[in-house]
Amino acid sequence: MATKMTKEFPVHPYVQFMMDTYSPYKKWVESEGIPIISGSYVPDVRDVKLGDWKRRGVKGAYLSFSDQMVADAYICEIPAGGNTKPQRQLYEEIVLIATGRGATTIWYDGTPKRTFEWERGSVFAIPLNAYHQHFNATGSEPARFISLTSAPVAFELYRDPEFIFNTSYMFKDRFDPKDDEFFSREGKYHTEYYGGIFHTNFIADIRKINLVPREKRGKGTRNMYIHMAGSAMLAHVSQFPVGRYKKAHKHGPGAHVCLLDSTGYTLMWDEGQEPKRYDWHEGSVVCPPAGTWHQHYNTGNVPCKFVALHANTAVQREEGGIDQIDFDNEDTSLRKMYEEECAKNGVKPDMG
Ligand SMILES: [Fe+2]
């Protein structure tokens, strides 16, 4: 099943040639036999068409977004009463549960198995190289999740699936299998930092975590970074008010913005180009390519909340200036479009 690159944003022909011809990661993804979705967006992970995923014993699809090769997502559906086959892997993974209820068991060779239960909105990381197996707890409904992994980095570096999936090494600094409270211990908030950091290994419902003011993207914006299971990959939750949108900005590759509530849209554009629009609601995922301007607009009647799962390369070089457009400097047509979209929902813009 060949990956077809969506040419929404241009990739340098040489980079494209190298990826198409030599990429071990792309070749492995293509060998998996499930759909591969390219581009930068899915309208709703809950109704993406999946294929039978023989290796894992479930259904799945890869989201090979934005040609970035640092972190890629996949969608997995566990049938009612079903489970994934056990797997360990020399790459990191963060899981967001989209629908259903279930449980995950984690262990290393010869250690006790640790099991925790999850439902819609749960977020957790798979400790590096730990065996993990997901179970659907219901006999009536499928359960579906989206995961972000650093598999592209592992495959580009090691190339050998046998090594990546079948190496016995325990990363004790990330997960102590003897720690029976690893997934149940209360997490620690560090709100003294701008944007806040939450150290935890399991979040029952990402919608309910504490947020702190972080107004560099606009007034009323709240935020919390999340570090889990000693991973280099991380997540952050962002919330912005009714009647507002965030400042346009750009950064490195790997951010997968998963919408949790409200309605709205994201605009993305390369310098000097017309913005492309991606409408969203709960279940939508937008992945801005590296260095591409993007801007999130809330047109709903409740604050917009999303969780971005990302590689640590999705960072901004500096605040403002080069990497962010202040409201005073933006194209006036963007504000006009926003006001028209708010009017359709009976929402009063509150941009000040
Ligand atoms: Fe961003």
CSV table of N, CA and C in Angstrom, one decimal, residues 133-193:
chain,number,residue,atom,x,y,z
A,133,GLN,N,0.1,-4.3,26.2
A,133,GLN,CA,-1.0,-4.9,25.6
A,133,GLN,C,-2.3,-4.2,26.0
A,134,HIS,N,-3.1,-3.8,25.0
A,134,HIS,CA,-4.3,-3.0,25.2
A,134,HIS,C,-5.5,-4.0,25.1
A,135,PHE,N,-6.5,-3.8,26.0
A,135,PHE,CA,-7.7,-4.6,26.0
A,135,PHE,C,-8.9,-3.8,26.0
A,136,ASN,N,-9.9,-4.2,25.2
A,136,ASN,CA,-11.2,-3.5,25.2
A,136,ASN,C,-12.0,-4.1,26.3
A,137,ALA,N,-12.5,-3.3,27.3
A,137,ALA,CA,-13.2,-3.8,28.5
A,137,ALA,C,-14.7,-4.1,28.2
A,138,THR,N,-15.2,-3.7,27.0
A,138,THR,CA,-16.6,-3.9,26.8
A,138,THR,C,-16.8,-5.0,25.8
A,139,GLY,N,-17.9,-5.7,25.8
A,139,GLY,CA,-18.2,-6.7,24.9
A,139,GLY,C,-19.1,-6.2,23.8
A,140,SER,N,-19.4,-4.9,23.8
A,140,SER,CA,-20.4,-4.4,22.9
A,140,SER,C,-19.9,-3.3,21.9
A,141,GLU,N,-18.9,-2.5,22.4
A,141,GLU,CA,-18.5,-1.4,21.6
A,141,GLU,C,-17.0,-1.5,21.3
A,142,PRO,N,-16.5,-1.0,20.1
A,142,PRO,CA,-15.1,-1.0,19.8
A,142,PRO,C,-14.5,0.2,20.6
A,143,ALA,N,-13.2,0.1,20.9
A,143,ALA,CA,-12.5,1.2,21.5
A,143,ALA,C,-11.4,1.7,20.5
A,144,ARG,N,-11.3,3.0,20.5
A,144,ARG,CA,-10.4,3.6,19.5
A,144,ARG,C,-9.4,4.6,20.1
A,145,PHE,N,-8.2,4.6,19.7
A,145,PHE,CA,-7.2,5.6,20.2
A,145,PHE,C,-6.3,6.1,19.1
A,146,ILE,N,-5.7,7.3,19.4
A,146,ILE,CA,-4.7,7.8,18.5
A,146,ILE,C,-3.4,7.8,19.3
A,147,SER,N,-2.3,7.4,18.7
A,147,SER,CA,-1.0,7.4,19.3
A,147,SER,C,0.0,8.1,18.5
A,148,LEU,N,0.9,8.8,19.2
A,148,LEU,CA,2.0,9.4,18.5
A,148,LEU,C,3.3,8.7,18.9
A,149,THR,N,4.1,8.3,17.9
A,149,THR,CA,5.3,7.6,18.3
A,149,THR,C,6.6,8.2,17.6
A,150,SER,N,7.7,7.9,18.2
A,150,SER,CA,9.0,8.3,17.5
A,150,SER,C,9.5,7.2,16.7
A,151,ALA,N,8.7,6.4,16.1
A,151,ALA,CA,9.1,5.3,15.3
A,151,ALA,C,9.9,5.7,14.1
A,152,PRO,N,9.6,6.9,13.4
A,152,PRO,CA,10.4,7.3,12.3
A,152,PRO,C,11.9,7.4,12.7
A,153,VAL,N,12.2,8.0,13.8
A,153,VAL,CA,13.6,8.1,14.3
A,153,VAL,C,14.3,6.8,14.4
A,154,ALA,N,13.5,5.8,15.1
A,154,ALA,CA,14.1,4.5,15.4
A,154,ALA,C,14.4,3.8,14.1
A,155,PHE,N,13.5,3.9,13.1
A,155,PHE,CA,13.7,3.1,11.9
A,155,PHE,C,14.7,3.7,11.0
A,156,GLU,N,14.8,5.1,11.0
A,156,GLU,CA,15.9,5.7,10.2
A,156,GLU,C,17.2,5.4,10.8
A,157,LEU,N,17.3,5.2,12.1
A,157,LEU,CA,18.6,5.0,12.8
A,157,LEU,C,19.0,3.5,12.7
A,158,TYR,N,18.1,2.6,13.1
A,158,TYR,CA,18.4,1.2,13.2
A,158,TYR,C,18.1,0.3,12.0
A,159,ARG,N,17.0,0.7,11.4
A,159,ARG,CA,16.5,0.0,10.1
A,159,ARG,C,16.0,-1.4,10.3
A,160,ASP,N,16.3,-2.0,11.4
A,160,ASP,CA,16.0,-3.5,11.5
A,160,ASP,C,14.8,-3.7,12.4
A,161,PRO,N,13.6,-4.1,11.9
A,161,PRO,CA,12.5,-4.3,12.8
A,161,PRO,C,12.8,-5.4,13.9
A,162,GLU,N,13.6,-6.4,13.6
A,162,GLU,CA,13.9,-7.4,14.6
A,162,GLU,C,14.6,-6.8,15.8
A,163,PHE,N,15.5,-5.9,15.6
A,163,PHE,CA,16.2,-5.2,16.7
A,163,PHE,C,15.2,-4.3,17.4
A,164,ILE,N,14.4,-3.5,16.6
A,164,ILE,CA,13.5,-2.5,17.3
A,164,ILE,C,12.4,-3.2,18.1
A,165,PHE,N,11.9,-4.4,17.7
A,165,PHE,CA,10.8,-5.0,18.4
A,165,PHE,C,11.2,-6.2,19.3
A,166,ASN,N,12.5,-6.6,19.2
A,166,ASN,CA,12.9,-7.8,19.9
A,166,ASN,C,14.2,-7.7,20.6
A,167,THR,N,14.4,-6.5,21.2
A,167,THR,CA,15.6,-6.3,22.0
A,167,THR,C,15.2,-6.3,23.5
A,168,SER,N,15.9,-7.1,24.3
A,168,SER,CA,15.6,-7.2,25.7
A,168,SER,C,16.5,-6.2,26.5
A,169,TYR,N,15.9,-5.1,26.8
A,169,TYR,CA,16.6,-4.1,27.7
A,169,TYR,C,15.6,-3.4,28.5
A,170,MET,N,15.9,-3.3,29.8
A,170,MET,CA,14.9,-2.6,30.7
A,170,MET,C,15.4,-1.2,31.0
A,171,PHE,N,14.7,-0.2,30.6
A,171,PHE,CA,15.0,1.2,30.9
A,171,PHE,C,14.5,1.6,32.3
A,172,LYS,N,15.2,1.2,33.3
A,172,LYS,CA,14.8,1.4,34.7
A,172,LYS,C,14.6,2.8,35.1
A,173,ASP,N,15.4,3.7,34.5
A,173,ASP,CA,15.3,5.1,34.8
A,173,ASP,C,13.9,5.7,34.4
A,174,ARG,N,13.2,5.0,33.5
A,174,ARG,CA,11.9,5.5,33.0
A,174,ARG,C,10.8,4.8,33.6
A,175,PHE,N,10.9,3.5,33.9
A,175,PHE,CA,9.8,2.7,34.4
A,175,PHE,C,10.4,1.6,35.3
A,176,ASP,N,10.1,1.7,36.6
A,176,ASP,CA,10.5,0.6,37.5
A,176,ASP,C,9.4,-0.4,37.7
A,177,PRO,N,9.5,-1.6,37.1
A,177,PRO,CA,8.4,-2.5,37.2
A,177,PRO,C,8.0,-2.9,38.6
A,178,LYS,N,8.9,-2.7,39.6
A,178,LYS,CA,8.6,-3.0,41.0
A,178,LYS,C,7.7,-1.9,41.6
A,179,ASP,N,7.6,-0.8,41.0
A,179,ASP,CA,6.8,0.3,41.5
A,179,ASP,C,5.3,0.1,41.2
A,180,ASP,N,4.6,-0.4,42.3
A,180,ASP,CA,3.2,-0.8,42.0
A,180,ASP,C,2.3,0.4,41.9
A,181,GLU,N,2.8,1.6,42.2
A,181,GLU,CA,2.0,2.8,42.0
A,181,GLU,C,2.4,3.7,40.8
A,182,PHE,N,3.2,3.1,39.9
A,182,PHE,CA,3.7,3.9,38.8
A,182,PHE,C,2.6,4.5,38.0
A,183,PHE,N,1.5,3.8,37.8
A,183,PHE,CA,0.4,4.4,36.9
A,183,PHE,C,-0.7,5.0,37.8
A,184,SER,N,-0.6,4.8,39.1
A,184,SER,CA,-1.7,5.3,39.9
A,184,SER,C,-1.3,6.5,40.8
A,185,ARG,N,0.0,6.7,41.0
A,185,ARG,CA,0.4,7.8,41.9
A,185,ARG,C,0.0,9.1,41.3
A,186,GLU,N,-0.4,10.0,42.3
A,186,GLU,CA,-0.9,11.3,41.9
A,186,GLU,C,0.3,12.1,41.2
A,187,GLY,N,0.0,12.7,40.1
A,187,GLY,CA,1.1,13.5,39.4
A,187,GLY,C,1.5,14.7,40.2
A,188,LYS,N,2.5,15.4,39.7
A,188,LYS,CA,3.0,16.6,40.3
A,188,LYS,C,2.9,17.8,39.4
A,189,TYR,N,2.2,18.8,39.8
A,189,TYR,CA,2.2,20.0,39.0
A,189,TYR,C,3.3,21.0,39.4
A,190,HIS,N,4.0,21.6,38.4
A,190,HIS,CA,4.9,22.6,38.6
A,190,HIS,C,4.4,23.9,38.0
A,191,THR,N,3.5,24.6,38.7
A,191,THR,CA,2.9,25.8,38.1
A,191,THR,C,3.8,27.0,38.2
A,192,GLU,N,4.9,26.9,38.8
A,192,GLU,CA,5.8,28.1,38.9
A,192,GLU,C,6.4,28.4,37.6
A,193,TYR,N,6.4,27.4,36.6
A,193,TYR,CA,7.0,27.7,35.3
A,193,TYR,C,5.9,28.2,34.4
